[in-house]
mmCIF file of C-alpha atoms and ligand atoms in Angstrom:
data_model
loop_
_atom_site.group_PDB
_atom_site.id
_atom_site.type_symbol
_atom_site.label_atom_id
_atom_site.label_comp_id
_atom_site.label_asym_id
_atom_site.label_seq_id
_atom_site.Cartn_x
_atom_site.Cartn_y
_atom_site.Cartn_z
ATOM 1 C CA SER A 1 0.000 0.000 0.000
ATOM 2 C CA TRP A 2 1.025 3.565 -0.612
ATOM 3 C CA THR A 3 2.361 5.294 2.445
ATOM 4 C CA ALA A 4 5.157 7.795 2.717
ATOM 5 C CA ALA A 5 6.969 5.398 5.050
ATOM 6 C CA ASN A 6 6.813 2.579 2.489
ATOM 7 C CA ILE A 7 8.098 4.759 -0.303
ATOM 8 C CA LEU A 8 10.883 5.980 1.933
ATOM 9 C CA ASP A 9 12.023 2.453 2.811
ATOM 10 C CA GLU A 10 11.747 1.290 -0.765
ATOM 11 C CA GLN A 11 13.760 4.226 -2.108
ATOM 12 C CA VAL A 12 16.435 3.891 0.548
ATOM 13 C CA GLU A 13 16.912 0.251 -0.484
ATOM 14 C CA LYS A 14 17.053 1.190 -4.152
ATOM 15 C CA ILE A 15 19.581 3.966 -3.578
ATOM 16 C CA ARG A 16 21.809 1.653 -1.563
ATOM 17 C CA ALA A 17 21.607 -0.959 -4.306
ATOM 18 C CA GLN A 18 22.553 1.612 -6.944
ATOM 19 C CA VAL A 19 25.226 3.561 -5.130
ATOM 20 C CA GLY A 20 26.802 0.828 -3.009
ATOM 21 C CA ASP A 21 29.593 2.483 -1.061
ATOM 22 C CA GLY A 22 30.190 5.069 -3.806
ATOM 23 C CA ARG A 23 30.104 8.807 -3.233
ATOM 24 C CA ALA A 24 27.491 11.227 -4.509
ATOM 25 C CA ILE A 25 26.815 14.930 -4.754
ATOM 26 C CA CYS A 26 23.498 16.781 -4.865
ATOM 27 C CA GLY A 27 22.733 20.416 -5.656
ATOM 28 C CA LEU A 28 20.239 22.093 -3.307
ATOM 29 C CA SER A 29 18.140 24.957 -4.648
ATOM 30 C CA GLY A 30 16.030 25.775 -1.607
ATOM 31 C CA GLY A 31 13.083 24.050 -3.270
ATOM 32 C CA VAL A 32 11.151 20.966 -2.245
ATOM 33 C CA ASP A 33 12.378 18.494 -4.841
ATOM 34 C CA SER A 34 16.109 18.832 -4.393
ATOM 35 C CA ALA A 35 15.723 18.897 -0.603
ATOM 36 C CA VAL A 36 13.697 15.684 -0.489
ATOM 37 C CA ALA A 37 15.947 13.917 -3.001
ATOM 38 C CA ALA A 38 19.012 14.901 -0.976
ATOM 39 C CA ALA A 39 17.437 13.888 2.332
ATOM 40 C CA LEU A 40 16.503 10.475 0.918
ATOM 41 C CA VAL A 41 19.993 9.840 -0.367
ATOM 42 C CA GLN A 42 21.478 11.065 2.897
ATOM 43 C CA ARG A 43 19.236 8.600 4.737
ATOM 44 C CA ALA A 44 20.526 5.841 2.452
ATOM 45 C CA ILE A 45 24.253 6.579 2.306
ATOM 46 C CA GLY A 46 24.965 9.128 5.046
ATOM 47 C CA ASP A 47 28.255 10.961 4.765
ATOM 48 C CA LYS A 48 28.985 9.533 1.357
ATOM 49 C CA LEU A 49 26.698 12.281 0.070
ATOM 50 C CA THR A 50 27.879 15.874 -0.185
ATOM 51 C CA CYS A 51 25.178 18.485 -0.779
ATOM 52 C CA VAL A 52 26.089 21.656 -2.638
ATOM 53 C CA PHE A 53 24.268 24.941 -2.176
ATOM 54 C CA VAL A 54 25.143 27.788 -4.503
ATOM 55 C CA ASN A 55 23.848 30.944 -2.853
ATOM 56 C CA HIS A 56 23.174 33.201 -5.848
ATOM 57 C CA GLY A 57 21.756 35.947 -3.668
ATOM 58 C CA LEU A 58 18.416 35.881 -5.500
ATOM 59 C CA LEU A 59 16.474 33.927 -2.901
ATOM 60 C CA ARG A 60 13.789 35.352 -0.684
ATOM 61 C CA GLU A 61 14.162 36.325 2.964
ATOM 62 C CA GLY A 62 15.139 33.371 5.129
ATOM 63 C CA GLU A 63 15.559 30.875 2.291
ATOM 64 C CA ALA A 64 19.342 30.586 2.330
ATOM 65 C CA GLU A 65 19.151 29.973 6.090
ATOM 66 C CA GLN A 66 16.515 27.289 5.532
ATOM 67 C CA VAL A 67 19.065 25.393 3.473
ATOM 68 C CA GLU A 68 22.220 26.234 5.413
ATOM 69 C CA THR A 69 20.769 25.747 8.883
ATOM 70 C CA ASP A 70 17.365 24.037 8.944
ATOM 71 C CA PHE A 71 17.991 21.453 6.233
ATOM 72 C CA VAL A 72 21.293 20.464 7.800
ATOM 73 C CA ALA A 73 19.760 20.296 11.275
ATOM 74 C CA ALA A 74 16.891 18.104 10.055
ATOM 75 C CA THR A 75 18.971 15.686 7.989
ATOM 76 C CA GLY A 76 22.530 15.778 9.293
ATOM 77 C CA ALA A 77 23.652 16.107 5.686
ATOM 78 C CA LYS A 78 27.147 17.245 4.803
ATOM 79 C CA LEU A 79 26.767 20.618 3.077
ATOM 80 C CA TYR A 80 29.172 22.617 0.935
ATOM 81 C CA VAL A 81 28.053 26.251 0.667
ATOM 82 C CA ALA A 82 29.318 28.405 -2.179
ATOM 83 C CA ASP A 83 28.608 32.055 -1.435
ATOM 84 C CA GLU A 84 28.397 33.369 -4.994
ATOM 85 C CA ARG A 85 26.272 36.465 -4.427
ATOM 86 C CA GLU A 86 28.947 38.775 -5.755
ATOM 87 C CA ARG A 87 29.392 36.734 -8.940
ATOM 88 C CA PHE A 88 25.701 37.016 -9.824
ATOM 89 C CA LEU A 89 25.401 40.716 -8.978
ATOM 90 C CA THR A 90 28.412 41.478 -11.145
ATOM 91 C CA ALA A 91 27.177 39.377 -14.060
ATOM 92 C CA LEU A 92 23.703 40.950 -13.885
ATOM 93 C CA ASP A 93 24.939 44.527 -13.527
ATOM 94 C CA GLY A 94 22.870 46.839 -15.736
ATOM 95 C CA VAL A 95 21.039 44.009 -17.529
ATOM 96 C CA THR A 96 17.322 44.642 -18.097
ATOM 97 C CA ASP A 97 16.235 42.224 -20.822
ATOM 98 C CA PRO A 98 14.360 39.270 -19.255
ATOM 99 C CA GLU A 99 15.773 36.529 -21.488
ATOM 100 C CA THR A 100 19.289 37.892 -21.119
ATOM 101 C CA LYS A 101 18.889 37.858 -17.342
ATOM 102 C CA ARG A 102 17.699 34.254 -17.434
ATOM 103 C CA LYS A 103 20.591 33.193 -19.628
ATOM 104 C CA ILE A 104 23.148 34.938 -17.448
ATOM 105 C CA ILE A 105 21.751 33.409 -14.273
ATOM 106 C CA GLY A 106 21.690 29.943 -15.861
ATOM 107 C CA ARG A 107 25.239 30.285 -17.157
ATOM 108 C CA GLU A 108 26.685 31.643 -13.920
ATOM 109 C CA PHE A 109 24.885 28.968 -11.970
ATOM 110 C CA ILE A 110 26.564 26.236 -13.978
ATOM 111 C CA ARG A 111 29.970 27.915 -13.567
ATOM 112 C CA ALA A 112 29.468 28.315 -9.835
ATOM 113 C CA PHE A 113 28.314 24.731 -9.425
ATOM 114 C CA GLU A 114 31.261 23.450 -11.432
ATOM 115 C CA ALA A 115 33.670 25.413 -9.276
ATOM 116 C CA ALA A 116 32.126 23.958 -6.112
ATOM 117 C CA GLU A 117 32.165 20.521 -7.618
ATOM 118 C CA THR A 118 35.799 20.778 -8.624
ATOM 119 C CA ALA A 119 36.676 21.563 -5.037
ATOM 120 C CA ILE A 120 34.643 18.633 -3.720
ATOM 121 C CA LEU A 121 35.905 16.213 -6.363
ATOM 122 C CA ALA A 122 39.498 17.147 -5.698
ATOM 123 C CA GLU A 123 39.082 16.499 -2.009
ATOM 124 C CA ALA A 124 37.261 13.211 -2.655
ATOM 125 C CA ALA A 125 39.861 12.033 -5.162
ATOM 126 C CA ASP A 126 42.597 12.784 -2.605
ATOM 127 C CA SER A 127 40.791 10.532 -0.198
ATOM 128 C CA GLY A 128 40.791 7.792 -2.841
ATOM 129 C CA GLN A 129 37.009 7.769 -3.195
ATOM 130 C CA PRO A 130 35.972 9.638 -6.323
ATOM 131 C CA VAL A 131 32.427 10.958 -6.657
ATOM 132 C CA LYS A 132 30.530 8.926 -9.206
ATOM 133 C CA PHE A 133 26.892 9.832 -8.620
ATOM 134 C CA LEU A 134 24.840 12.968 -9.121
ATOM 135 C CA VAL A 135 21.498 13.175 -7.300
ATOM 136 C CA GLN A 136 18.646 15.012 -9.016
ATOM 137 C CA GLY A 137 15.143 15.808 -7.815
ATOM 138 C CA THR A 138 13.435 14.883 -11.073
ATOM 139 C CA LEU A 139 9.712 14.225 -10.555
ATOM 140 C CA TYR A 140 7.333 12.121 -12.613
ATOM 141 C CA PRO A 141 5.786 15.148 -14.369
ATOM 142 C CA ASP A 142 9.319 16.320 -15.351
ATOM 143 C CA VAL A 143 9.975 12.916 -16.888
ATOM 144 C CA VAL A 144 6.733 13.016 -18.861
ATOM 145 C CA GLU A 145 7.263 16.612 -19.935
ATOM 146 C CA SER A 146 10.745 16.128 -21.327
ATOM 147 C CA GLY A 147 9.642 13.002 -23.204
ATOM 148 C CA GLY A 148 6.577 14.549 -24.798
ATOM 149 C CA GLY A 149 6.157 17.598 -26.998
ATOM 150 C CA GLU A 150 6.774 20.835 -25.159
ATOM 151 C CA GLY A 151 4.487 23.318 -26.810
ATOM 152 C CA ALA A 152 5.121 26.193 -24.464
ATOM 153 C CA ALA A 153 8.688 25.377 -23.577
ATOM 154 C CA ASN A 154 10.204 28.227 -25.488
ATOM 155 C CA ILE A 155 8.079 31.031 -24.143
ATOM 156 C CA LYS A 156 10.693 31.534 -21.476
ATOM 157 C CA SER A 157 13.949 29.693 -21.072
ATOM 158 C CA HIS A 158 13.263 27.764 -17.915
ATOM 159 C CA HIS A 159 16.126 27.199 -15.644
ATOM 160 C CA ASN A 160 16.217 24.824 -12.735
ATOM 161 C CA VAL A 161 18.771 25.701 -10.182
ATOM 162 C CA GLY A 162 19.965 22.291 -9.202
ATOM 163 C CA GLY A 163 19.516 21.086 -12.773
ATOM 164 C CA LEU A 164 22.951 20.679 -14.178
ATOM 165 C CA PRO A 165 25.502 20.607 -16.988
ATOM 166 C CA GLU A 166 25.201 17.623 -19.249
ATOM 167 C CA ASP A 167 28.869 17.063 -19.970
ATOM 168 C CA LEU A 168 29.512 15.682 -16.516
ATOM 169 C CA ASP A 169 30.630 12.147 -16.150
ATOM 170 C CA PHE A 170 28.190 11.061 -13.468
ATOM 171 C CA GLU A 171 25.649 8.380 -13.062
ATOM 172 C CA LEU A 172 22.318 9.953 -12.127
ATOM 173 C CA VAL A 173 20.418 9.050 -8.971
ATOM 174 C CA GLU A 174 16.796 10.170 -9.266
ATOM 175 C CA PRO A 175 14.805 8.802 -6.321
ATOM 176 C CA LEU A 176 11.695 10.922 -7.064
ATOM 177 C CA ARG A 177 11.210 9.850 -10.671
ATOM 178 C CA ALA A 178 7.994 7.963 -9.988
ATOM 179 C CA LEU A 179 6.444 10.552 -7.677
ATOM 180 C CA PHE A 180 4.070 13.480 -7.925
ATOM 181 C CA LYS A 181 4.572 16.665 -5.961
ATOM 182 C CA ASP A 182 2.181 15.814 -3.129
ATOM 183 C CA GLU A 183 3.883 12.441 -2.688
ATOM 184 C CA VAL A 184 7.275 14.158 -2.584
ATOM 185 C CA ARG A 185 5.954 16.448 0.153
ATOM 186 C CA ALA A 186 4.688 13.467 2.149
ATOM 187 C CA VAL A 187 8.049 11.715 1.886
ATOM 188 C CA GLY A 188 9.823 14.943 2.880
ATOM 189 C CA ALA A 189 7.648 15.270 5.980
ATOM 190 C CA GLN A 190 8.332 11.611 6.799
ATOM 191 C CA LEU A 191 12.052 12.399 6.586
ATOM 192 C CA GLY A 192 11.591 15.154 9.150
ATOM 193 C CA LEU A 193 12.139 18.125 6.848
ATOM 194 C CA PRO A 194 10.638 21.381 8.173
ATOM 195 C CA ALA A 195 7.297 22.570 6.778
ATOM 196 C CA GLU A 196 8.923 25.744 5.391
ATOM 197 C CA ILE A 197 10.834 23.550 2.983
ATOM 198 C CA VAL A 198 8.316 20.783 2.353
ATOM 199 C CA MET A 199 5.291 23.029 1.843
ATOM 200 C CA ARG A 200 7.093 25.714 -0.120
ATOM 201 C CA GLN A 201 5.134 27.025 -3.084
ATOM 202 C CA PRO A 202 6.768 27.023 -6.538
ATOM 203 C CA PHE A 203 9.568 29.538 -6.900
ATOM 204 C CA PRO A 204 11.522 30.062 -10.111
ATOM 205 C CA GLY A 205 15.173 29.021 -10.340
ATOM 206 C CA PRO A 206 16.307 32.538 -11.385
ATOM 207 C CA GLY A 207 14.595 33.764 -8.223
ATOM 208 C CA LEU A 208 14.120 37.435 -7.495
ATOM 209 C CA GLY A 209 16.314 38.214 -10.498
ATOM 210 C CA ILE A 210 13.225 37.915 -12.709
ATOM 211 C CA ARG A 211 10.915 39.639 -10.226
ATOM 212 C CA ILE A 212 12.759 42.932 -10.451
ATOM 213 C CA ILE A 213 11.548 44.584 -13.632
ATOM 214 C CA GLY A 214 14.658 46.524 -14.540
ATOM 215 C CA ALA A 215 18.282 46.007 -13.593
ATOM 216 C CA VAL A 216 19.109 43.907 -10.543
ATOM 217 C CA ASN A 217 21.165 45.350 -7.715
ATOM 218 C CA GLU A 218 21.555 44.692 -4.010
ATOM 219 C CA GLU A 219 19.436 47.655 -2.914
ATOM 220 C CA ARG A 220 16.522 46.559 -5.084
ATOM 221 C CA LEU A 221 16.864 42.954 -3.948
ATOM 222 C CA GLU A 222 16.759 44.087 -0.336
ATOM 223 C CA LEU A 223 13.626 46.123 -0.964
ATOM 224 C CA LEU A 224 11.862 43.309 -2.805
ATOM 225 C CA ARG A 225 12.845 40.774 -0.143
ATOM 226 C CA LYS A 226 11.165 42.910 2.522
ATOM 227 C CA ALA A 227 7.981 43.415 0.509
ATOM 228 C CA ASP A 228 7.824 39.735 -0.392
ATOM 229 C CA ALA A 229 8.319 38.642 3.218
ATOM 230 C CA ILE A 230 5.412 40.823 4.346
ATOM 231 C CA ALA A 231 3.113 39.545 1.594
ATOM 232 C CA ARG A 232 3.970 35.920 2.339
ATOM 233 C CA ALA A 233 3.567 36.333 6.085
ATOM 234 C CA GLU A 234 0.121 37.891 5.666
ATOM 235 C CA LEU A 235 -1.001 35.227 3.195
ATOM 236 C CA THR A 236 0.061 32.551 5.652
ATOM 237 C CA ALA A 237 -1.595 34.330 8.581
ATOM 238 C CA ALA A 238 -4.826 34.452 6.571
ATOM 239 C CA GLY A 239 -4.621 30.669 6.135
ATOM 240 C CA LEU A 240 -4.571 30.885 2.357
ATOM 241 C CA ASP A 241 -1.267 29.180 1.497
ATOM 242 C CA GLU A 242 -2.989 26.113 0.141
ATOM 243 C CA GLU A 243 -5.670 27.920 -1.769
ATOM 244 C CA VAL A 244 -3.192 30.133 -3.576
ATOM 245 C CA TRP A 245 -0.849 28.308 -5.961
ATOM 246 C CA GLN A 246 1.801 30.982 -5.595
ATOM 247 C CA MET A 247 2.010 34.754 -5.194
ATOM 248 C CA PRO A 248 4.912 36.374 -6.995
ATOM 249 C CA VAL A 249 5.726 39.812 -5.589
ATOM 250 C CA VAL A 250 7.256 41.993 -8.271
ATOM 251 C CA LEU A 251 9.205 45.259 -8.074
ATOM 252 C CA LEU A 252 8.746 47.739 -10.916
ATOM 253 C CA ALA A 253 12.195 49.183 -10.480
ATOM 254 C CA ASP A 254 12.084 51.477 -13.508
ATOM 255 C CA VAL A 255 8.675 52.952 -12.688
ATOM 256 C CA ARG A 256 8.098 55.664 -10.133
ATOM 257 C CA SER A 257 4.956 57.438 -9.086
ATOM 258 C CA VAL A 258 4.126 60.376 -6.864
ATOM 259 C CA GLY A 259 2.675 59.762 -3.457
ATOM 260 C CA VAL A 260 2.223 61.455 -0.119
ATOM 261 C CA GLN A 261 3.369 60.056 3.179
ATOM 262 C CA GLY A 262 3.878 61.685 6.564
ATOM 263 C CA ASP A 263 4.490 65.359 5.843
ATOM 264 C CA GLY A 264 5.667 65.104 2.348
ATOM 265 C CA ARG A 265 5.630 64.097 -1.226
ATOM 266 C CA THR A 266 7.210 60.797 -2.165
ATOM 267 C CA TYR A 267 8.400 59.517 -5.500
ATOM 268 C CA GLY A 268 8.638 55.771 -5.096
ATOM 269 C CA HIS A 269 8.333 52.410 -6.794
ATOM 270 C CA PRO A 270 5.231 50.245 -7.180
ATOM 271 C CA ILE A 271 5.093 46.680 -5.917
ATOM 272 C CA VAL A 272 2.863 44.265 -7.827
ATOM 273 C CA LEU A 273 1.061 41.381 -6.121
ATOM 274 C CA ARG A 274 0.454 38.460 -8.446
ATOM 275 C CA PRO A 275 -1.545 35.823 -6.518
ATOM 276 C CA VAL A 276 -2.692 33.004 -8.794
ATOM 277 C CA SER A 277 -4.772 29.874 -8.573
ATOM 278 C CA SER A 278 -3.662 26.984 -10.723
ATOM 279 C CA GLU A 279 -3.504 23.200 -11.046
ATOM 280 C CA ASP A 280 -0.211 22.849 -12.893
ATOM 281 C CA ALA A 281 1.053 26.378 -13.749
ATOM 282 C CA MET A 282 0.230 25.822 -17.435
ATOM 283 C CA THR A 283 -2.869 27.937 -17.030
ATOM 284 C CA ALA A 284 -3.810 30.119 -14.089
ATOM 285 C CA ASP A 285 -6.430 32.524 -12.849
ATOM 286 C CA TRP A 286 -5.831 35.491 -10.589
ATOM 287 C CA SER A 287 -6.845 34.687 -7.023
ATOM 288 C CA ARG A 288 -9.756 36.586 -5.546
ATOM 289 C CA LEU A 289 -8.017 37.396 -2.275
ATOM 290 C CA PRO A 290 -10.148 38.995 0.455
ATOM 291 C CA TYR A 291 -10.048 42.800 0.318
ATOM 292 C CA ASP A 292 -9.037 43.105 3.955
ATOM 293 C CA LEU A 293 -6.030 40.870 3.360
ATOM 294 C CA LEU A 294 -5.023 42.970 0.350
ATOM 295 C CA ALA A 295 -5.461 46.104 2.445
ATOM 296 C CA ARG A 296 -3.231 44.714 5.198
ATOM 297 C CA ILE A 297 -0.504 43.754 2.766
ATOM 298 C CA SER A 298 -0.681 47.125 1.063
ATOM 299 C CA ASN A 299 -0.593 49.092 4.325
ATOM 300 C CA ARG A 300 2.288 47.119 5.703
ATOM 301 C CA ILE A 301 4.409 47.260 2.555
ATOM 302 C CA THR A 302 3.978 50.998 2.048
ATOM 303 C CA ASN A 303 4.623 51.672 5.740
ATOM 304 C CA GLU A 304 7.497 49.282 6.284
ATOM 305 C CA VAL A 305 9.406 49.235 3.018
ATOM 306 C CA ASP A 306 11.342 52.391 2.227
ATOM 307 C CA GLY A 307 11.072 53.423 -1.386
ATOM 308 C CA VAL A 308 7.702 51.811 -2.062
ATOM 309 C CA ASN A 309 4.652 54.085 -2.124
ATOM 310 C CA ARG A 310 2.131 52.014 -4.062
ATOM 311 C CA VAL A 311 0.928 48.391 -4.125
ATOM 312 C CA VAL A 312 -0.995 47.176 -7.160
ATOM 313 C CA LEU A 313 -2.840 43.927 -7.892
ATOM 314 C CA ASP A 314 -2.364 41.953 -11.101
ATOM 315 C CA VAL A 315 -5.806 40.761 -12.298
ATOM 316 C CA THR A 316 -4.678 38.919 -15.430
ATOM 317 C CA SER A 317 -5.187 35.227 -16.044
ATOM 318 C CA LYS A 318 -2.693 32.954 -17.834
ATOM 319 C CA PRO A 319 -3.028 33.136 -20.766
ATOM 320 C CA PRO A 320 -2.655 35.913 -21.768
ATOM 321 C CA GLY A 321 -0.288 36.780 -18.911
ATOM 322 C CA THR A 322 2.310 34.375 -17.621
ATOM 323 C CA ILE A 323 2.550 33.805 -13.872
ATOM 324 C CA GLU A 324 5.917 35.527 -13.566
ATOM 325 C CA TRP A 325 6.443 38.962 -15.096
ATOM 326 C CA GLU A 326 9.648 37.989 -16.862
HETATM 327 P P1 XMP B 401 5.244 31.246 -16.075
HETATM 328 O O1 XMP B 401 5.767 32.590 -15.693
HETATM 329 O O2 XMP B 401 5.928 30.694 -17.294
HETATM 330 O O3 XMP B 401 5.601 30.275 -14.879
HETATM 331 O O4 XMP B 401 3.744 31.229 -16.204
HETATM 332 C C1 XMP B 401 5.100 28.945 -14.758
HETATM 333 C C2 XMP B 401 5.646 28.341 -13.484
HETATM 334 O O5 XMP B 401 7.044 28.095 -13.600
HETATM 335 C C3 XMP B 401 7.763 28.826 -12.617
HETATM 336 N N1 XMP B 401 8.988 29.279 -13.275
HETATM 337 C C4 XMP B 401 10.163 28.651 -13.173
HETATM 338 N N2 XMP B 401 10.537 27.586 -12.446
HETATM 339 N N3 XMP B 401 12.726 27.797 -13.296
HETATM 340 C C5 XMP B 401 11.826 27.174 -12.507
HETATM 341 O O6 XMP B 401 12.203 26.219 -11.833
HETATM 342 C C6 XMP B 401 12.408 28.873 -14.062
HETATM 343 O O7 XMP B 401 13.235 29.419 -14.784
HETATM 344 C C7 XMP B 401 11.064 29.325 -13.985
HETATM 345 N N4 XMP B 401 10.386 30.343 -14.595
HETATM 346 C C8 XMP B 401 9.121 30.296 -14.127
HETATM 347 C C9 XMP B 401 6.838 29.938 -12.182
HETATM 348 O O8 XMP B 401 7.147 30.409 -10.879
HETATM 349 C C10 XMP B 401 5.513 29.236 -12.262
HETATM 350 O O9 XMP B 401 5.310 28.400 -11.141
#
């Protein structure tokens, strides 16, 4: 019968059979899939797994800590952290075109991961136990999607942080290949992963880099992180996390409007709320959030986030809009 505990046991056996006493690495993105895949493999082979987290600086508030602290505490996994925030900021400097941003982030991610990997491989080779396995959090829908025709695949160049260069000489370990998202969440909970990781809503690999409309810099990231944290906290407090598929919070960095606050005129940026309801992200409708929740989010963001003087709501379905703005 299907229970998370059964799947866990079965996968642990399978991983042990595949990997033996070999060594493996696994990229962590902050998302559910890579975290559960890594935790499963860690359960199966312990210290023979090294997890790699490339901090690109484009995550939301608290997310790097969820990986660096909470994931490690919950699993006991060995983690290699590459702090690459500077690399990404430099590479993105002045870039405004959405596709160019995506390509740069994808390219730099691969370079950063390869650098981390080189360091780990060198150390492993010195110890006489080379790394032969690469763990990936591929789910059943990913398998189906890449086998079938991908009609919409070229609308935006999707990039999975944690998804990796193809020229690597590894054998893949993909313990989630037969599972759907809700099953992955159940297995993650069974493994003791915190709810913040297991219940996380979808978040794009390029992160906040494609939620700043305009060039990316540290000041803008900081501002967007604050606004996003407020919006997420209020959505959670209202008990609507499950009803809403995801709620991108977007900074219109190149737009300013006049406002009035305290004793004076302001000239600040708008923040866009993009709550959507969806089954699979292929189509979506804008979520009819309660007005009082929207009011609370708006009041808090304009009061608490310097430089923002307006909050607007995106009421476009997909199609014609996409879920993300870039
Ligand atoms: P769009 O904007 O195309 O988004 O309607 C559909 C879903 O995909 C997520 N998304 C991404 N996920 N890497 C990802 O892993 C990406 O590059 C990426 N771009 C968009 C988006 O958040 C939504 O859930």
